[in-house]
PDB file of C-alpha atoms in Angstrom:
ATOM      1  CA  UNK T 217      -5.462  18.193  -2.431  1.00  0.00           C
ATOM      2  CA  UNK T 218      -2.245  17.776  -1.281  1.00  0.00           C
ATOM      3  CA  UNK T 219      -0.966  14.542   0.945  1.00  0.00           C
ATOM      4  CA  UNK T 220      -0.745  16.496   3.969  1.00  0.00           C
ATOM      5  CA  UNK T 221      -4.202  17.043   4.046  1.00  0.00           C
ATOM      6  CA  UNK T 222      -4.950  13.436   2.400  1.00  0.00           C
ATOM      7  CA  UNK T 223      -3.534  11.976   5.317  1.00  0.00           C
ATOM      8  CA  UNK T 224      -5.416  14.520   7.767  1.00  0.00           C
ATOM      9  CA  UNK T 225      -8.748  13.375   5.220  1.00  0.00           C
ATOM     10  CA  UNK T 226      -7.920   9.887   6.029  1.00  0.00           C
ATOM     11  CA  UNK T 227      -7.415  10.365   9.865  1.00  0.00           C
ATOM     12  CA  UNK T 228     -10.188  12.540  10.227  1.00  0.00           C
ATOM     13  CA  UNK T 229     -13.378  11.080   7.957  1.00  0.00           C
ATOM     14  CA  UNK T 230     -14.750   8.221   9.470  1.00  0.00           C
ATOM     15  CA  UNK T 231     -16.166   6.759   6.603  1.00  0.00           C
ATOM     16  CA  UNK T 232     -12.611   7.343   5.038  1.00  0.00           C
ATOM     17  CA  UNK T 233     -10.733   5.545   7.430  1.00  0.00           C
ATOM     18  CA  UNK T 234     -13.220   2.686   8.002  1.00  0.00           C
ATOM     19  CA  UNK T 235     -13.978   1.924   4.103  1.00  0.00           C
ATOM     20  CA  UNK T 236     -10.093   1.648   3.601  1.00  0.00           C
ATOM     21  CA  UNK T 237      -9.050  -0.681   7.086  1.00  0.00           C
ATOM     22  CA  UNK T 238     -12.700  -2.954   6.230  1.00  0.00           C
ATOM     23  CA  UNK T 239     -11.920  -2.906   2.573  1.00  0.00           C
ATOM     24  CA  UNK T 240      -8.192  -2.166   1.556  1.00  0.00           C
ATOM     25  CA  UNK T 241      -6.456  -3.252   4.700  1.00  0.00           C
ATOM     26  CA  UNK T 242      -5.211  -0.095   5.162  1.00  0.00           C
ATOM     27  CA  UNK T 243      -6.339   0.841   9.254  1.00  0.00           C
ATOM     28  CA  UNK T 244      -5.217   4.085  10.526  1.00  0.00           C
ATOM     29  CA  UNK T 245      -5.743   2.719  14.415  1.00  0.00           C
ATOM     30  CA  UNK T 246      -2.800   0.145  13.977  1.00  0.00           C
ATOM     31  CA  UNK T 247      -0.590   3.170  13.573  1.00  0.00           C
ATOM     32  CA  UNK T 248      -1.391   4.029  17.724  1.00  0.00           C
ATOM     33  CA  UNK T 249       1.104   1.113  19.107  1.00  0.00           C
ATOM     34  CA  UNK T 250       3.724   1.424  15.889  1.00  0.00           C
ATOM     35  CA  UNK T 251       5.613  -0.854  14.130  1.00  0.00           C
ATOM     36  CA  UNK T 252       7.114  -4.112  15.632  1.00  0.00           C
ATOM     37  CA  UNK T 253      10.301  -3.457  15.385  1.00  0.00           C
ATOM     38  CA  UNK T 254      11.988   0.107  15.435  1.00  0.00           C
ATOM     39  CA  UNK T 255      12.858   0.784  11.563  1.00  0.00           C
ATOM     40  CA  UNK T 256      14.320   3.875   9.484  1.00  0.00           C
ATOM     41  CA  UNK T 257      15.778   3.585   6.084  1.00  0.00           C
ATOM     42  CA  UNK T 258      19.249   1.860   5.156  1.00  0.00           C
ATOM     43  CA  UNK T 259      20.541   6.240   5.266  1.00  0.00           C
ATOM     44  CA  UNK T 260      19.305   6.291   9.034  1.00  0.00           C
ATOM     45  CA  UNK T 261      16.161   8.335   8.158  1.00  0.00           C
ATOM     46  CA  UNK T 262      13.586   8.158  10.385  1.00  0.00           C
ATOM     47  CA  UNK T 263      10.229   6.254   9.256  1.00  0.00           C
ATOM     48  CA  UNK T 264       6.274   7.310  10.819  1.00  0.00           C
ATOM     49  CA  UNK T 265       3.553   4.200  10.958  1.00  0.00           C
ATOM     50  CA  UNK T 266       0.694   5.980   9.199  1.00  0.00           C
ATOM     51  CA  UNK T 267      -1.419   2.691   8.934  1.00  0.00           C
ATOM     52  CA  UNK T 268      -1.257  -0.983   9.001  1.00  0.00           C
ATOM     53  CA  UNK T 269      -2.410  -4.550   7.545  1.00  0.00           C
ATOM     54  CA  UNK T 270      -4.741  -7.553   8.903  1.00  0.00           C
ATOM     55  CA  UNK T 271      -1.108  -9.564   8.841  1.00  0.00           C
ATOM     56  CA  UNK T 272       1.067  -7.067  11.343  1.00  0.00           C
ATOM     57  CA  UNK T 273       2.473  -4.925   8.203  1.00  0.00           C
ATOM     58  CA  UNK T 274       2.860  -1.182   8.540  1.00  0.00           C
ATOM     59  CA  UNK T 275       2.628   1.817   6.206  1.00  0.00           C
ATOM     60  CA  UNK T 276       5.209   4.164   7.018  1.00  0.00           C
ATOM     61  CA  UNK T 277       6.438   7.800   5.857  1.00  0.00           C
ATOM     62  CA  UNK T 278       9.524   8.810   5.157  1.00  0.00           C
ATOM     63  CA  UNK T 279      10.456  12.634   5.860  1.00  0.00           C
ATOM     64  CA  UNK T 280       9.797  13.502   2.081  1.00  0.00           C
ATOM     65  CA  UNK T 281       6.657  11.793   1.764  1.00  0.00           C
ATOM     66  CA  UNK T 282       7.489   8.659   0.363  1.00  0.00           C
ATOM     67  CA  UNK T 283       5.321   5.850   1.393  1.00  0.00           C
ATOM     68  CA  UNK T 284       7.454   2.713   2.386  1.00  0.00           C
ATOM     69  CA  UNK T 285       5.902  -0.894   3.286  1.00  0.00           C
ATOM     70  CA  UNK T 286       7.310  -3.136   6.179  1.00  0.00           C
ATOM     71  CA  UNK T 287       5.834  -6.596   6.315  1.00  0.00           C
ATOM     72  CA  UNK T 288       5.907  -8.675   9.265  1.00  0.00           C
ATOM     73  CA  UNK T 289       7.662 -11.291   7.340  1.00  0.00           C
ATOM     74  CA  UNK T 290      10.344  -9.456   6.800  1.00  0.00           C
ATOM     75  CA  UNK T 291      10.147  -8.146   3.527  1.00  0.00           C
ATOM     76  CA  UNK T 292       9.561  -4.213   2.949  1.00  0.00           C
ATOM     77  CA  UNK T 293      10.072  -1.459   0.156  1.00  0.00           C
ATOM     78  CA  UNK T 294       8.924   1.401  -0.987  1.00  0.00           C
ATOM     79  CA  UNK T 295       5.438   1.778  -2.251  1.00  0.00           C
ATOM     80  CA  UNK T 296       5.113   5.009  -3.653  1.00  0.00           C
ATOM     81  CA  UNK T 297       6.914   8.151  -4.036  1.00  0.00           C
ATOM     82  CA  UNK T 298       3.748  10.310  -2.779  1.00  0.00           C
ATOM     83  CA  UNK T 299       1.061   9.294  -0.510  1.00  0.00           C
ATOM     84  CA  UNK T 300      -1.815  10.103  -3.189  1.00  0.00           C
ATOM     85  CA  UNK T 301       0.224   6.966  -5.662  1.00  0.00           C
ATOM     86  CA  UNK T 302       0.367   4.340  -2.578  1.00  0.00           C
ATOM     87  CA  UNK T 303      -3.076   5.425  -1.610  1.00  0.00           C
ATOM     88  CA  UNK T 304      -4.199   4.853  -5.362  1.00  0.00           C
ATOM     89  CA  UNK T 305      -2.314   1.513  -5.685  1.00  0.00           C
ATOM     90  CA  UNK T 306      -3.658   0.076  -2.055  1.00  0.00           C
ATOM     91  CA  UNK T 307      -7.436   1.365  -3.278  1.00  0.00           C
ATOM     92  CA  UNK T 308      -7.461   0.012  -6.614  1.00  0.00           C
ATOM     93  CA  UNK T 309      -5.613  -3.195  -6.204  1.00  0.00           C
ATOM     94  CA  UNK T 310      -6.475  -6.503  -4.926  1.00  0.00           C
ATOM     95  CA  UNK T 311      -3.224  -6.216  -2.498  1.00  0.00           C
ATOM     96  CA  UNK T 312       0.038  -5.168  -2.969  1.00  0.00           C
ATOM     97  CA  UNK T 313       1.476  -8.442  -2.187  1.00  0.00           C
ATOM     98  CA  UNK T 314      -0.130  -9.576  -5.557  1.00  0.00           C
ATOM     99  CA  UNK T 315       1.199  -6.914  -7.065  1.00  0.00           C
ATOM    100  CA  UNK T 316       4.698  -7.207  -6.691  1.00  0.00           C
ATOM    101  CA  UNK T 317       4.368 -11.599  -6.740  1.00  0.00           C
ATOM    102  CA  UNK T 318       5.042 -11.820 -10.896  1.00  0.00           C
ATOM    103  CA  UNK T 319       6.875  -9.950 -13.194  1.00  0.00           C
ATOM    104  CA  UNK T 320       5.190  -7.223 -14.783  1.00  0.00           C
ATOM    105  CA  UNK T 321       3.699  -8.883 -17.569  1.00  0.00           C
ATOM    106  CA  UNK T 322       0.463 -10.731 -18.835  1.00  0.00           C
ATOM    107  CA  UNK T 323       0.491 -13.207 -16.835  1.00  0.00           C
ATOM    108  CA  UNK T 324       0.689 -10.440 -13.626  1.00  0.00           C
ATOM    109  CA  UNK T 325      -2.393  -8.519 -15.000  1.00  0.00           C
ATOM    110  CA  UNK T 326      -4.465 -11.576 -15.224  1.00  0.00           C
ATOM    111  CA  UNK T 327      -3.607 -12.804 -12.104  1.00  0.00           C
ATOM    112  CA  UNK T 328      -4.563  -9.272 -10.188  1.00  0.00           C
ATOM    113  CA  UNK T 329      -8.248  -9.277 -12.028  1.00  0.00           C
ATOM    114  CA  UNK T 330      -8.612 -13.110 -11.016  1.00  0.00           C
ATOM    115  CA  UNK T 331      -7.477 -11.687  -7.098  1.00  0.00           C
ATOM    116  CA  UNK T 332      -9.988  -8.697  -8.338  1.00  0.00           C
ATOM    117  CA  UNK T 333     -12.953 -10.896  -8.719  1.00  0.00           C
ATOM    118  CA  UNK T 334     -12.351 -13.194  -6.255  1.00  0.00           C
ATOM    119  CA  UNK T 335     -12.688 -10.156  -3.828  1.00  0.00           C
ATOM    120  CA  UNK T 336     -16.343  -9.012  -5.539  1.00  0.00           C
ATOM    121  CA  UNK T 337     -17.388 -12.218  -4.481  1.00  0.00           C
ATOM    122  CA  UNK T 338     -17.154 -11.048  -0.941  1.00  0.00           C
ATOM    123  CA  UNK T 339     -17.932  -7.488  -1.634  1.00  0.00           C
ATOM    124  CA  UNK T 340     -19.873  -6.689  -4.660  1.00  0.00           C
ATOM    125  CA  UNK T 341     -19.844  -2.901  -4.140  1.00  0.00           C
ATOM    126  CA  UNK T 342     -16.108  -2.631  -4.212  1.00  0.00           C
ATOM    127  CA  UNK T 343     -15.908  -0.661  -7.749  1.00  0.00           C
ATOM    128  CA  UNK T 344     -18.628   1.922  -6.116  1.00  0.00           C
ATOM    129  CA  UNK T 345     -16.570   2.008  -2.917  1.00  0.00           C
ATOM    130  CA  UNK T 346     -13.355   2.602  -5.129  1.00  0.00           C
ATOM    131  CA  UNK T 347     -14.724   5.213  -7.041  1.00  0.00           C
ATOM    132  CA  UNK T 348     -15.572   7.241  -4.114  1.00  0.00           C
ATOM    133  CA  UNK T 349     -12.539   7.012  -2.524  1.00  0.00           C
ATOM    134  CA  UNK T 350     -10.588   8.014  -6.079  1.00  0.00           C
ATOM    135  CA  UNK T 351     -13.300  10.665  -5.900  1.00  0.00           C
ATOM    136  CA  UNK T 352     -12.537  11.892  -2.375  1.00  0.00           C
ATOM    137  CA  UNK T 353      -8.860  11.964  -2.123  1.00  0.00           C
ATOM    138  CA  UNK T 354      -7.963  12.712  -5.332  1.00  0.00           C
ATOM    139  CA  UNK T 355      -6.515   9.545  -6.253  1.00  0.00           C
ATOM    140  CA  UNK T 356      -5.274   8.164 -10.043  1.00  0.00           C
ATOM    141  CA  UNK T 357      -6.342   4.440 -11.141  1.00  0.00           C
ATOM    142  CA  UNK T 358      -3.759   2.327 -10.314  1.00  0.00           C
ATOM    143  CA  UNK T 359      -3.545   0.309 -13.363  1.00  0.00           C
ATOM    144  CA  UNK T 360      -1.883   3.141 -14.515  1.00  0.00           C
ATOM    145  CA  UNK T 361       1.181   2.778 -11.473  1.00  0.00           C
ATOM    146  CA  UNK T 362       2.084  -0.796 -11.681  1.00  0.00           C
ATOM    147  CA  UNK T 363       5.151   0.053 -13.475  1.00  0.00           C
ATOM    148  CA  UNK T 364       5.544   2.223 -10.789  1.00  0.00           C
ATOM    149  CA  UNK T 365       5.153   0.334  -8.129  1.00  0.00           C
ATOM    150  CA  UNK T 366       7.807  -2.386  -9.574  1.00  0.00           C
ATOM    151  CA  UNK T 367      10.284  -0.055 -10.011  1.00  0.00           C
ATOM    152  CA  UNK T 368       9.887   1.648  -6.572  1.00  0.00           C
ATOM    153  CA  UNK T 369       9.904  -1.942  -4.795  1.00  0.00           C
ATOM    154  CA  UNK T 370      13.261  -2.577  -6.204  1.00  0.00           C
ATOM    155  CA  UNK T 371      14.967   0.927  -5.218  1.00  0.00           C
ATOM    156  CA  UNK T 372      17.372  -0.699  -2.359  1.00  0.00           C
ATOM    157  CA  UNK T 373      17.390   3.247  -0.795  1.00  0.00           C
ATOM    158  CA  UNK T 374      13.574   2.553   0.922  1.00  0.00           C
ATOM    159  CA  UNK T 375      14.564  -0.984   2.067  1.00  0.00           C
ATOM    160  CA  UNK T 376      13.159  -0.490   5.502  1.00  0.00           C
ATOM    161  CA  UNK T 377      15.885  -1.573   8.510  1.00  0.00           C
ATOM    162  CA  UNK T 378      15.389  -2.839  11.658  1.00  0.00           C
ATOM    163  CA  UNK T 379      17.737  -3.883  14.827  1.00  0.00           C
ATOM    164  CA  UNK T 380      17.840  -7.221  13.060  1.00  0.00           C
ATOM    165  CA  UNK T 381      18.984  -5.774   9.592  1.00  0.00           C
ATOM    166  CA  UNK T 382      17.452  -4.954   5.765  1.00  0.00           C
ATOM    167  CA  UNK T 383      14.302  -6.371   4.805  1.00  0.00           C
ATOM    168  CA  UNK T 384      13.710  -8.677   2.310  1.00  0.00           C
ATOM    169  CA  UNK T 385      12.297  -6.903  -1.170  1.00  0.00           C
ATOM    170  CA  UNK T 386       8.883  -6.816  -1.441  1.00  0.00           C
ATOM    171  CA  UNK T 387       9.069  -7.666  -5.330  1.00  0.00           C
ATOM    172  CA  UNK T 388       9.435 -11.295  -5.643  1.00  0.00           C
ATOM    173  CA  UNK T 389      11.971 -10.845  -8.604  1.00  0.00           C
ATOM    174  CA  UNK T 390      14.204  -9.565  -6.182  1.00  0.00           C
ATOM    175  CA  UNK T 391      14.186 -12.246  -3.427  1.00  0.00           C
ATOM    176  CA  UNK T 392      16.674 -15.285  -3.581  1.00  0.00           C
TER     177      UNK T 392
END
């Protein structure tokens, strides 16, 4: 499968696209109004809402296919060089917000299983619903793209920018 017709998967299953907004905060309908602000990388490409968060963040696209984050705090940076790795990392991780709060280290790793479990309390079949999802769109583990995922929130070339100027990086590392 290949992300053109993951995203058409996504936007097209219901059970898809209601499993990942109810569980992953990842809801195709917030894409309808856009994001809050007008926003296209720091080269003046152009960016395409695909999805947004519970807290007024958007998922957007970048005209290669990069997957690009812009929260409604302010801070924003790429995700994931292909739809299929963001898609893996927002399935199989508590958030990406937790994510990108630590170094990645030990101390980062425990802190994303104690997020981990503090979500089963709340939803006990979240493995099962993971593994179907992996399962249906093709998706890696993400434990396997945290490195990843530091290293592409710290690439200045995705920093999303509004009429207001650059985002803040996502990776808390990076912030002053």
């Amino acid at each position: 499968m290949n992300d053109a017709d993951r995203l058409t998967c996504i936007r097209t299953t219901p059970w898809i696209s209601e499993l990942l907004a109810r569980l992953f905060d990842f809801d195709i309908t917030r894409s309808v109004a856009g994001p809050l602000h007008d926003l296209q990388l720091p080269g003046g490409q152009p960016l395409e809402m695909i999805a947004g968060d519970a807290g007024g963040g958007a998922f957007l696209l970048t005209d290669t296919g990069a997957v690009v984050y812009a929260g409604s705090e302010g801070e924003g940076g790429l995700v994931a060089y292909t739809l299929r790795d963001a898609m893996a990392l927002v399935v199989g991780l508590p958030s990406l917000h937790d994510a990108l709060a630590k170094p990645l280290d030990e101390e980062l790793l425990t802190w994303i299983l104690a997020a981990d479990l503090f979500i089963r309390d709340d939803w006990p079949e979240l493995d099962e619903q993971r593994a179907r999802l992996r399962e249906t769109l093709d998706l890696p583990r993400a434990e396997n793209l945290l490195a990843q995922l530091h290293e592409a929130a710290a690439d200045e070339a995705y920093r999303p920018v509004s009429q207001y100027g650059p985002y803040e990086p996502m990776l808390a590392s990076l912030r002053d």
